[in-house]
Structures are given as C-alpha cells and as structure tokens.
Amino acid sequence: MPATLHDMNLATQWHSAVSKHDFPLLHSSALGRNLHYLDNAATSHKPKAVIDTINTAYSELYSPIHRGLYPLAEAATEAYEQARLSLQAFIGASAADELIFTRSATESINLVAQGWARDRLQAGDQVWVSRMEHHANYLPWQRICQEKGAELKIIELTADGQLDLARAEDLYGPRSRLIALCQISNVLGNENPIQQVCANAQAQGIPVLVDAAQSVSHLPLNVVELGCDFLAFSAHKMYGPNGIGLLYARAERLQEMQPLLVGGGMVDEVGEGIAASSWIDGPGRFEAGSQNMPGALGFAAAADFIESLGRERIHQHLQQLTRHARTLLGQIPGIRLLTYDSVPLSSIVSFTLDGVHPHDLAQVAGERQVAIRAGHHCAQPLLRSLDLDATARASFAVYNDRSDVEALAEAIDYARRLFG
Amino acid sequence: MPATLHDMNLATQWHSAVSKHDFPLLHSSALGRNLHYLDNAATSHKPKAVIDTINTAYSELYSPIHRGLYPLAEAATEAYEQARLSLQAFIGASAADELIFTRSATESINLVAQGWARDRLQAGDQVWVSRMEHHANYLPWQRICQEKGAELKIIELTADGQLDLARAEDLYGPRSRLIALCQISNVLGNENPIQQVCANAQAQGIPVLVDAAQSVSHLPLNVVELGCDFLAFSAHKMYGPNGIGLLYARAERLQEMQPLLVGGGMVDEVGEGIAASSWIDGPGRFEAGSQNMPGALGFAAAADFIESLGRERIHQHLQQLTRHARTLLGQIPGIRLLTYDSVPLSSIVSFTLDGVHPHDLAQVAGERQVAIRAGHHCAQPLLRSLDLDATARASFAVYNDRSDVEALAEAIDYARRLFG
Amino acid sequence: MENKHSLYKDTLMKHYRQPHNKCEGEIEGADIVQRGANPRCGDDIEIGLYLDQKHVQVDQVKFRGRGCSVCIAATSMMTQAVSGRSIEDVRKLSAEMREWFHNSDGHDIADPPDDLQALDAVREYPARRRCVLLSWEALTDALDRI
Amino acid sequence: MENKHSLYKDTLMKHYRQPHNKCEGEIEGADIVQRGANPRCGDDIEIGLYLDQKHVQVDQVKFRGRGCSVCIAATSMMTQAVSGRSIEDVRKLSAEMREWFHNSDGHDIADPPDDLQALDAVREYPARRRCVLLSWEALTDALDRI
Ligand SMILES: Cc1ncc(COP(=O)(O)O)c(C=O)c1O
Ligand SMILES: Cc1ncc(COP(=O)(O)O)c(C=O)c1O
C-alpha cells in the first residue's frame, strides 16, 4: 500500500515535529517501547513536557491555592489561574471565569445535569441526546429525566451513521430544554454538525451541551463560534494528566448553576443550622475543596503541546492514518467497518470481523503488540441499535504513524487466520 | 528554650529517618528551600518517592484501566487495584471492595450525603455534626437537611474546646440518622473520642461518618476497631498527589449507596429511554469515568511512605513540635492560644495576637519565610461560636523540626513589635 | 500455531471450535435452565442442567449462546467437567474455580479435572476472568435453585 | 523598619495606626451609609458619604469597622482621596482602582492622588487585593444608591 508522494512529504514534516521520542512510555518503557498503541480514544500517552510540568508543580511550586499569604502560595495561585487563562484561550471562551475545573468530562456533564438541569426540568420537558452518545453523556440525562418525570429523547441515526436531524421532530420544539451532543462519537468517529444545531437551538432559546471529549485534542475549537452553552472534556484524552477535566459554561448559564459538591473554598458565609449559606462568585463556587494545581498546570501544558503542533495539522495527520486504516482493514475478508465513506474521517475506526469475537480480536492484537479496544465502548444505546454486542476499535493520536496502522492490519489478518 | 536530653535524642533519631532532603520542594526549589512551611493542615509537600511514583505511572505503566486486553492495560489495572489493596491495609478495612477512589475528602463526604443520606432522610430526622467541623463536613449535611426538611444538629463544645457529648442529648436518640465527625479538628487540633461515639451509635444502629482528613497521616487508624461506617480523606494532606481521595464505606453501607456521578465503567446494562439502568457491583459503581491510575499509585506510595516511618512515631514527633510551639508562642505578650492544656496535643496550633489581625500575622510571617495560615480555616461555625473572625494557624508535618518552630515564634514576635 | 505466551492454547481452541454439549436451538428437557449474561462484553449464554431422579447428581449440562472464544471454550470445558458428578462435588469445584481465578497468585486446584488446566493461561489476563467464570456462576445460580 | 520587599510600607502603617475619617461609634448624619463585608477574611466596614446639597460632589467620607491593616489603611486612604471630589471623578477613580488591582501587570494609574500609590506593594499579593478593594466596592455600591 504505497503512500502518495504528497502524503509522504507531509508525514516526513510531521515526524520532525513530533514522534514517539517525545513520549517516555512509547519511547523507552519495557511495556510500551514496542507497542503500537491504538487505544487513544480511551486515553492518550503524555509527552515529556506534560510529565515534567507535573513534576515541577510538585517539586518547585507546590502550595495551597487561594488561601495562603506567603510568596509560595501566591506563586502557586498565580500559576493555577494562569492555567485557566491558557485553557480559556485554547477553547476561545470570552472569559476565564467561564471555565470550571472538574475531575473529568464525566463530572462536568453530571454537574450540568444535577447543578443546572435539576432545578429547571419539569414533568413533560424533554432532554435530547443522540443515539451515539457515550454513557457519560447519556446516563446523567437518563437519571435526571427519571427523577423529574421528563422525557429523554433520542436523535436517531441515518443509515450511514449520521445524526438524523430531520427525523428529530421536536428537537427545537417548545418542550425541548437541553440538547446534549458529542462533537465526535467515540465509536463511529463521526463529527457532528454542532454549529448548525447550536444556531437552531439558540434561535429557540434552547441551551446546547457539547461533549468534546473526543474532539478537543484535534479539532480547531472555539466555543463562541460554536455557539454552545456548555462544553465538557477531560485532560487525559488530550495528552494531559488524569484526575482533571473542564466544564465551560457560558456566563449566563454559569450564573444559573448550583454546585455539585459543597465544602471548603466555595462558600461566602455559612448559615447557622439549616439557614441558607451563600456561595462565592465565579467558577470557584464549583470547585469545592483543595484545588488540583499540578493537574491544572499539566492540563494547560497539554493544551500548549497541542497548540504547538496546531490542531488543523493534527487533524490532518489523524485523518490520513484513519484513511490508511480503512483501506488496509477493508481488504481483510470478512471485515465490516462501522463508518461509511460518506462520512468525513476523524481519528477512530470501529470494525468487526465475521466469526471472530471482538474480544478475541483485541486479545490476539494485544499479543502481537497492537493495543486496540474491544467492547461496547460505553455506548450501549448505539450498539444495541446496530444489533451488535461489541466492536473492535482503533483510534489514533499524534505519535502514531503508518507502521502502527500496518501492524494493526497484520494483527487482524492473523486473527482471521487463527480463528478461520 | 533548650530541649530536654530525651527530646533531643528522639529528634536525632527522627531526622536520620526523614528530613527536608527527601522533599524536593523544601530541599532545592527557589521558593521552598529556605521556607519554614507550617501550613500542613492545608496541604503537605510530597516526598521524592511519591513524585517518582507518579512519574513512573505516566512513563512506564500508563494505560486505560479495567478496559484493555493488552499486557500494558493488564499491568496498569493490576497496579491500580494493588493501590486499593495497599490503602485497604493502611486503614485496616476488611475488604478492598469497601474502598472507593474519589477526587477528595470533599467529594467523599458529598457522595455519602447525596448517594446515601438523600434516599434515607425524612422530615424531622436528625443529622449530627460538631461545632468544629470543616465546611466539607458541614455544608453537605446542611444542604441535604434543607432539601429533606431534616434537622442539622450540632454537638457543641465544652469551655476547653472538646465535644460536649453530655449536652448533645438526642445524639443517640430515635431520630438520629447519621453522626458525622472529624477525628481531628483542623483549627483546634483536638482529637475526638471517635471510638466511643461509634460504639454508642452502633448500639442504636446509627451510622457514623469520620472525617479523617487531618488524622490519617499520623494517627494509627483501623476502621474496624474504630467501628465507623464511613471514613473520608484526601491524598494531598498525607504527602500524596492532588485530585484523589478515598471513601471507605462498610460493605453493608456501600450496598445502600447510589453513585454521585454516572457515566462510563460503572453501568452494567443501560436501559432504553428512561428505563432504569443497572450498576456494576463493588466500588467501581462509584468511580464513573476513566480511573485516575497515576493518582491511585501516588496515593498508595504516600501510604507506604507513612508506614515506613510509622504513624505512632510520626504522631510523637508532631506532638513534640506542637508542644514546643505552644511553649514558645505562649511567651509572647498578647498571644491567645486556641487550645487548652487539658486537651491532648496533635499537630496544629491556632492562635491570635492582641491588636494584630491574623492576616497581618500571616503576611509578616510570610515575609520572614514562615508559611502559616490565617482566616476562618473553612470552619465558620466554630469561629462564630468563639466570636472570632479569623485566627492564625501553624500545623506540622514529618519534615518540620524545632528550627521551624523557633522561626515561627520569632516571626510572630516581630509582628508584635511591628504593630506594637 | 501454539504460542507459549498466547491465551489461545490448542486445548482452548479445540473447545472453541468444537464445543461439547452445545445445542443449536432451545435447550430441551432440562431440569433447570439458567441464563448467564455479561452485558459489558456481550457474552450471553444459557445452561441447562439434567439431574438424576434423586437430585443428588448432575447427569449432564448443555448450553447455548454466544460469546468470545474464552467464554465458549470455558463453558464447553465446564459442561464436560461437571457432567456425571454429584451435586456436592460440583459445588466444590465451582467454588474452587472461582477461587482459582480470583487469587491468580494463589494456589492451584490440586487436580483440575479434564481440560480445565488449559485455562491456566487465562489467569494472567484479569480482564478475561469474567469470560471464564460466567458459566460457572450460572451453574452456581442454577444449583441454588434446586 | 521600612523593608523594600514588605507590604508594610511606612505610608500604609501610618494610615493603619492613625486612620483618617474613622469614627468610633455610629456614623452620624451621612447621606448614605453602606456596609462592605468579606466574611472570608472577617473584614467588616461601614462607610458614610456626606454629599453637597446638589448631590454632585462628595464632601466627605467617614468609616468605621474592623479589618486587617491593609483594609483599614486602604479605607483611610480612600476617604482621603475622594473627599471633596465630584461624584463623576469619584466614580472614575473607583473604576481605576479596581482596574489597577485586577491587572497587576497592567498600566498604572496616571497620577494616583494622595497616598494611593503606597498601595502599589499590595498588588504583588493577589490574596490581599480584596482587602484594598473592599472600601472601594462599598463606595461604588453607595454611589449607585444616590
Ligand atoms: C478536617 C477537614 N476535612 C475535610 C477537608 C477537605 O479536604 P479536601 O479539600 O482535600 O477535599 C479538610 C481540608 O481542607 C479538612 O481539614
Ligand atoms: C465521547 C466521550 N464522552 C465522555 C467521555 C468520558 O470521559 P472521562 O472518562 O474522562 O470522564 C469519554 C471517554 O471515556 C468519551 O469518549
């Protein structure tokens, strides 16, 4: 499968900008050195720059945040808020005060469900999600709808796996209270027309939440242009640390939210007994407890790392790998790809192989140093509608190259022969 | 203030076991090298062993948890569950399945309030806390009591700052549904008689939650002997990383809990529409989303670090420093200590100085390289009852020594003269 | 194709390709039919127990369903291992199997009957334990209903 | 005792020790009385505005309350800086002060009146900004009530 000359030129340029050498696990660890890591939709490896930032945060700058009156505490607080500013620029928000540090995309979405929707939903209201949502953007809505007697409405998919907006009749109707959509599906790899949905929703005054967990690392993204009200993602899927994520909430929406967690640092005045307490202004109201400063700094370092390569370029690189994977996998007898040629490529390929269970595919691949995922990918509603129990999935990141794709295709073909 | 010979011998032994040299920030950073860091009740610095563990987790073992079928993922999952086992041993729980990884003590307590108490509290029921609770163990109860029309009852303090259990008449009464108490107060430094409260409560079938945020790093602790139902703490106050904490829930209680967050990894079968979904068994049900493996490993490394010194010995060391601080501070004209000689020492000294605002005390101390805290310490209910707006607080950790205490006393005396 | 470091030992592959006691349609005439499903993987099986008249012995176990190779092979091995044993023995073996897989560093089953020893390789893959144990758990549930 | 790196410059200490326009009891006869409190620090002050008859000028500002040295000194400086100025000027100055403290790297106030320049040192301590701004915020709230 020779690459075109154009592709090869791009690839050469790319690999002088970034390579496995920048990622300690892939470069020099016993378990990772020879690994073709293609489970990036689950979590990505960390460049040295991010690991070093975390290290430095603990070794040179560590201190309580927003609480101390000594120079170290001032410096740490400054760095923490600087990280918020970096991430503000990264997503194009109008103000840093619209960014809330959470533990993860999952917490971000639960915060909106419990802190915003709970007080607003009434029996008969509708919350809209799509058929392709990750459980993190499905279960919180299912739970709050159950509690409030609201309806959980599903945007179904067209035959080629895209949002069937035409069939979602009441999406912008009078009972629609919130639309919660992923920007890129973690199974299909589809990119959804978020901007269009936001524009239509805004015209009817319906807020939109965007699950950007799979997109933020490689799609140029600007929340103001996108027009969304909420946007959620995790650091660990964008080359950053675990245990930290973000919720963007437009100022107006942020004003309407109640905290998910209450505790230290977020209260202004504590009422006696059960007299109401008052919360502080700004995003700190949603960050109860001691701040995760090293996490925030690592998060911002990951954003810087992405910006240094450019999301446009990263996206191109991932699309090339995805295209290559589709071509090579497509040649294996019995393979079924879950995405259609009519849908633009992103960074994910899901597939099944006739007669071989996806778990066996992943296991055989694993034994051959190719790390892919098998299962329902936390998207049971989607898999059920496709009448599948599980699929195999390969997903790409900046450090992957064509040799990873080739190893994948070989491993799948080997599995076919093993079980054939 | 010459130390007794006995104290000096102990101190020498101690400093061969642990010193600032083991803590990169205190040993070699520009901002920390010459710092007398006495803000340990807010957060503690990290030994090299913990920082290295986090580093290694990212550089050699990083992978998704509970999801992958390749050797790296198996190794990472194993390490994550091994960390849970280490922490199980650290707190003496009967089973690792009783330990839930959370983001912090704050989340742990909120999880119990929203995931356990919400379904159980009825109008007229009582939740008991003490006057000395941190907001993290006060606001979650205040909020759930407001929501449910339950009563938030306060165990008031005796004149010397101890729990006045005799005055808390209905503590074990028929409407008492939960008792939530800190083991050590973050302002007074008091150690509360948790074991006694648990025994009495258990006799009446009333669960007890222990906020161990301030105790777990230096009090020998065994949840079975203690007899508590829930126990919460954060890693970052015990020499571990930020962004991770723990909730211990006795198996019986864990069975009764609902998750605070819903999302990936915790669901068994997702219902269609708003049909009920089913959660998986065990602590994973409460750990929605991608696991924080490097955090868990750093957490366990911190527990190992503590165990290597021995909590008994650490406690002794901290008591000695506290005693020394009380003696030296006590000689400064106009000082008022917030703890009484009748109360056993732990690791915290709070104080005020007549005519100087605590913020000025902390600022002057900060300018003289002594890091202490000033404010309400997230304990407004306590400070209000003492008719104080703020106090200054010094708190000790393993790396502190007598010179830190002496620098503290000098700084406070300097402030007295500056403002005198 | 036997590979020392592979899960896919010959015995396992043999049971997967030609499972013992597997029905294509419904399981007919069994004393107890019990489902075992793991929605997380999509494994979904049904086992049928045929008991002797006195209900002290398991004469045969049949199964049907779908799953990965480990699930199918392990279920096949299970049916082979327990058919013809006393209920008491089956309970004991079932407990031992679970023990064996939960303490992967622990002791081995003294004398694992038939082909069960071939599952040893799976113990190194905690993520696949559930695939092995699914049929044993269904079996235990079935015995509890006698 | 002046220390180059200290917050506690002579001017600040002077205002703290001998605050201008500070009352001991109630603030009497003011046109507007406004409280400013920061429960997080325990700073709690009250300012009283005395306006001219046409309500275009702030004749005097008095205050009472408790707080740290920065809060008390900054409030004293504020009363001194705004007394005798037109309401329009006071609004402008108040906005400039907030600007000055929120962008600590930003531009300086062109010509800070009276002793305000002495607060420059506080700008390096974000945690104390609130102590400086409390009285200015109370002032703005008071002006909004005219
Ligand atoms: C007694 C006590 N409980 C709970 C907490 C909350 O811990 P965290 O901020 O790590 O959630 C703290 C510390 O802030 C504390 O001192
Ligand atoms: C589309 C999507 N949304 C949300 C999540 C949840 O992210 P996290 O597990 O980091 O909270 C994931 C990943 O697991 C995802 O792929």
PDB file of N, CA and C in Angstrom, chain A residues 355-357 359-361 363-364 367-368 375-376 380 387 389-390 414 417-420, chain C residues 1 5-8 13 16-17 39-43 66-70 125 128 131:
ATOM      1  N   GLY A 355     -17.150 -13.997  12.409  1.00  0.00           N
ATOM      2  CA  GLY A 355     -16.690 -15.249  13.014  1.00  0.00           C
ATOM      3  C   GLY A 355     -15.666 -15.091  14.115  1.00  0.00           C
ATOM      4  N   VAL A 356     -15.214 -13.884  14.385  1.00  0.00           N
ATOM      5  CA  VAL A 356     -14.255 -13.691  15.484  1.00  0.00           C
ATOM      6  C   VAL A 356     -14.824 -12.634  16.428  1.00  0.00           C
ATOM      7  N   HIS A 357     -14.939 -13.011  17.677  1.00  0.00           N
ATOM      8  CA  HIS A 357     -15.481 -12.070  18.655  1.00  0.00           C
ATOM      9  C   HIS A 357     -14.498 -10.903  18.846  1.00  0.00           C
ATOM     10  N   HIS A 359     -13.512  -9.371  21.369  1.00  0.00           N
ATOM     11  CA  HIS A 359     -12.563  -9.591  22.464  1.00  0.00           C
ATOM     12  C   HIS A 359     -11.384 -10.447  22.015  1.00  0.00           C
ATOM     13  N   ASP A 360     -11.688 -11.408  21.166  1.00  0.00           N
ATOM     14  CA  ASP A 360     -10.591 -12.231  20.654  1.00  0.00           C
ATOM     15  C   ASP A 360      -9.708 -11.431  19.702  1.00  0.00           C
ATOM     16  N   LEU A 361     -10.326 -10.586  18.935  1.00  0.00           N
ATOM     17  CA  LEU A 361      -9.538  -9.713  18.054  1.00  0.00           C
ATOM     18  C   LEU A 361      -8.568  -8.870  18.871  1.00  0.00           C
ATOM     19  N   GLN A 363      -7.540  -9.343  21.904  1.00  0.00           N
ATOM     20  CA  GLN A 363      -6.565 -10.142  22.628  1.00  0.00           C
ATOM     21  C   GLN A 363      -5.434 -10.601  21.699  1.00  0.00           C
ATOM     22  N   VAL A 364      -5.799 -11.089  20.538  1.00  0.00           N
ATOM     23  CA  VAL A 364      -4.779 -11.515  19.574  1.00  0.00           C
ATOM     24  C   VAL A 364      -3.910 -10.318  19.184  1.00  0.00           C
ATOM     25  N   GLU A 367      -1.498  -9.561  21.923  1.00  0.00           N
ATOM     26  CA  GLU A 367      -0.378 -10.497  21.955  1.00  0.00           C
ATOM     27  C   GLU A 367       0.645 -10.168  20.864  1.00  0.00           C
ATOM     28  N   ARG A 368       0.200  -9.429  19.871  1.00  0.00           N
ATOM     29  CA  ARG A 368       1.089  -9.022  18.780  1.00  0.00           C
ATOM     30  C   ARG A 368       1.472  -7.549  18.897  1.00  0.00           C
ATOM     31  N   GLY A 375     -15.295  -4.037  22.836  1.00  0.00           N
ATOM     32  CA  GLY A 375     -16.374  -3.943  23.815  1.00  0.00           C
ATOM     33  C   GLY A 375     -17.467  -3.053  23.290  1.00  0.00           C
ATOM     34  N   HIS A 376     -18.262  -2.529  24.233  1.00  0.00           N
ATOM     35  CA  HIS A 376     -19.345  -1.642  23.797  1.00  0.00           C
ATOM     36  C   HIS A 376     -18.921  -0.178  23.857  1.00  0.00           C
ATOM     37  N   GLN A 380     -23.659   1.615  24.840  1.00  0.00           N
ATOM     38  CA  GLN A 380     -24.650   0.542  24.670  1.00  0.00           C
ATOM     39  C   GLN A 380     -25.849   0.966  23.824  1.00  0.00           C
ATOM     40  N   ASP A 387     -27.496  -3.656  16.594  1.00  0.00           N
ATOM     41  CA  ASP A 387     -27.619  -5.078  16.834  1.00  0.00           C
ATOM     42  C   ASP A 387     -26.250  -5.748  17.001  1.00  0.00           C
ATOM     43  N   ASP A 389     -23.079  -6.641  19.965  1.00  0.00           N
ATOM     44  CA  ASP A 389     -22.724  -6.677  21.379  1.00  0.00           C
ATOM     45  C   ASP A 389     -21.437  -5.921  21.638  1.00  0.00           C
ATOM     46  N   ALA A 390     -20.588  -5.929  20.661  1.00  0.00           N
ATOM     47  CA  ALA A 390     -19.254  -5.353  20.842  1.00  0.00           C
ATOM     48  C   ALA A 390     -18.649  -5.084  19.471  1.00  0.00           C
ATOM     49  N   TYR A 414      -4.055 -11.842  11.024  1.00  0.00           N
ATOM     50  CA  TYR A 414      -3.566 -13.019  11.759  1.00  0.00           C
ATOM     51  C   TYR A 414      -4.721 -13.655  12.549  1.00  0.00           C
ATOM     52  N   ARG A 417      -6.905 -15.651  10.422  1.00  0.00           N
ATOM     53  CA  ARG A 417      -6.371 -16.966  10.081  1.00  0.00           C
ATOM     54  C   ARG A 417      -6.413 -17.906  11.284  1.00  0.00           C
ATOM     55  N   LEU A 418      -6.107 -17.363  12.468  1.00  0.00           N
ATOM     56  CA  LEU A 418      -6.105 -18.189  13.682  1.00  0.00           C
ATOM     57  C   LEU A 418      -7.479 -18.817  13.928  1.00  0.00           C
ATOM     58  N   PHE A 419      -8.507 -18.015  13.750  1.00  0.00           N
ATOM     59  CA  PHE A 419      -9.856 -18.482  14.044  1.00  0.00           C
ATOM     60  C   PHE A 419     -10.559 -19.036  12.812  1.00  0.00           C
ATOM     61  N   GLY A 420      -9.888 -18.934  11.646  1.00  0.00           N
ATOM     62  CA  GLY A 420     -10.550 -19.244  10.374  1.00  0.00           C
ATOM     63  C   GLY A 420     -10.895 -20.730  10.235  1.00  0.00           C
TER      64      GLY A 420
ATOM     65  N   MET C   1       0.374 -23.490  15.494  1.00  0.00           N
ATOM     66  CA  MET C   1       0.218 -22.092  15.880  1.00  0.00           C
ATOM     67  C   MET C   1       0.305 -21.893  17.389  1.00  0.00           C
ATOM     68  N   HIS C   5       3.209 -17.729  24.877  1.00  0.00           N
ATOM     69  CA  HIS C   5       2.692 -16.571  25.592  1.00  0.00           C
ATOM     70  C   HIS C   5       1.274 -16.221  25.193  1.00  0.00           C
ATOM     71  N   SER C   6       0.656 -17.100  24.478  1.00  0.00           N
ATOM     72  CA  SER C   6      -0.673 -16.777  24.000  1.00  0.00           C
ATOM     73  C   SER C   6      -1.741 -17.395  24.881  1.00  0.00           C
ATOM     74  N   LEU C   7      -2.857 -16.735  24.895  1.00  0.00           N
ATOM     75  CA  LEU C   7      -4.045 -17.250  25.557  1.00  0.00           C
ATOM     76  C   LEU C   7      -4.587 -18.439  24.792  1.00  0.00           C
ATOM     77  N   TYR C   8      -4.314 -18.422  23.512  1.00  0.00           N
ATOM     78  CA  TYR C   8      -5.011 -19.356  22.624  1.00  0.00           C
ATOM     79  C   TYR C   8      -4.288 -20.688  22.487  1.00  0.00           C
ATOM     80  N   MET C  13      -8.586 -23.703  21.916  1.00  0.00           N
ATOM     81  CA  MET C  13      -9.074 -23.539  20.548  1.00  0.00           C
ATOM     82  C   MET C  13      -9.925 -24.746  20.133  1.00  0.00           C
ATOM     83  N   TYR C  16     -13.251 -24.335  21.611  1.00  0.00           N
ATOM     84  CA  TYR C  16     -13.975 -23.242  20.963  1.00  0.00           C
ATOM     85  C   TYR C  16     -14.518 -23.692  19.616  1.00  0.00           C
ATOM     86  N   ARG C  17     -13.653 -24.404  18.866  1.00  0.00           N
ATOM     87  CA  ARG C  17     -14.085 -24.831  17.527  1.00  0.00           C
ATOM     88  C   ARG C  17     -15.137 -25.928  17.590  1.00  0.00           C
ATOM     89  N   PRO C  39     -23.432  -8.050  30.150  1.00  0.00           N
ATOM     90  CA  PRO C  39     -23.710  -7.015  29.144  1.00  0.00           C
ATOM     91  C   PRO C  39     -22.485  -6.180  28.816  1.00  0.00           C
ATOM     92  N   ARG C  40     -21.512  -6.153  29.716  1.00  0.00           N
ATOM     93  CA  ARG C  40     -20.321  -5.354  29.442  1.00  0.00           C
ATOM     94  C   ARG C  40     -19.525  -5.916  28.273  1.00  0.00           C
ATOM     95  N   CYS C  41     -19.566  -7.251  28.093  1.00  0.00           N
ATOM     96  CA  CYS C  41     -18.822  -7.871  26.988  1.00  0.00           C
ATOM     97  C   CYS C  41     -19.745  -8.322  25.879  1.00  0.00           C
ATOM     98  N   GLY C  42     -20.994  -8.492  26.197  1.00  0.00           N
ATOM     99  CA  GLY C  42     -21.893  -9.074  25.222  1.00  0.00           C
ATOM    100  C   GLY C  42     -21.943 -10.593  25.300  1.00  0.00           C
ATOM    101  N   ASP C  43     -21.226 -11.198  26.242  1.00  0.00           N
ATOM    102  CA  ASP C  43     -21.369 -12.645  26.425  1.00  0.00           C
ATOM    103  C   ASP C  43     -22.766 -12.927  26.958  1.00  0.00           C
ATOM    104  N   ARG C  66     -23.849 -17.150  22.862  1.00  0.00           N
ATOM    105  CA  ARG C  66     -22.750 -16.568  22.103  1.00  0.00           C
ATOM    106  C   ARG C  66     -21.780 -15.875  23.060  1.00  0.00           C
ATOM    107  N   GLY C  67     -20.584 -15.729  22.597  1.00  0.00           N
ATOM    108  CA  GLY C  67     -19.568 -15.113  23.448  1.00  0.00           C
ATOM    109  C   GLY C  67     -18.233 -15.233  22.745  1.00  0.00           C
ATOM    110  N   CYS C  68     -17.204 -14.756  23.412  1.00  0.00           N
ATOM    111  CA  CYS C  68     -15.875 -14.838  22.822  1.00  0.00           C
ATOM    112  C   CYS C  68     -15.366 -16.263  22.948  1.00  0.00           C
ATOM    113  N   SER C  69     -14.220 -16.531  22.381  1.00  0.00           N
ATOM    114  CA  SER C  69     -13.684 -17.896  22.383  1.00  0.00           C
ATOM    115  C   SER C  69     -13.458 -18.399  23.804  1.00  0.00           C
ATOM    116  N   VAL C  70     -13.024 -17.513  24.686  1.00  0.00           N
ATOM    117  CA  VAL C  70     -12.740 -17.936  26.053  1.00  0.00           C
ATOM    118  C   VAL C  70     -14.039 -18.348  26.736  1.00  0.00           C
ATOM    119  N   TYR C 125      -4.715 -12.876  32.549  1.00  0.00           N
ATOM    120  CA  TYR C 125      -5.451 -11.775  31.916  1.00  0.00           C
ATOM    121  C   TYR C 125      -6.703 -11.464  32.719  1.00  0.00           C
ATOM    122  N   ARG C 128     -10.102 -11.070  31.292  1.00  0.00           N
ATOM    123  CA  ARG C 128     -10.848 -12.184  30.700  1.00  0.00           C
ATOM    124  C   ARG C 128     -11.422 -13.131  31.738  1.00  0.00           C
ATOM    125  N   CYS C 131     -14.978 -13.935  31.536  1.00  0.00           N
ATOM    126  CA  CYS C 131     -15.380 -14.793  30.414  1.00  0.00           C
ATOM    127  C   CYS C 131     -15.334 -16.256  30.831  1.00  0.00           C
TER     128      CYS C 131
END
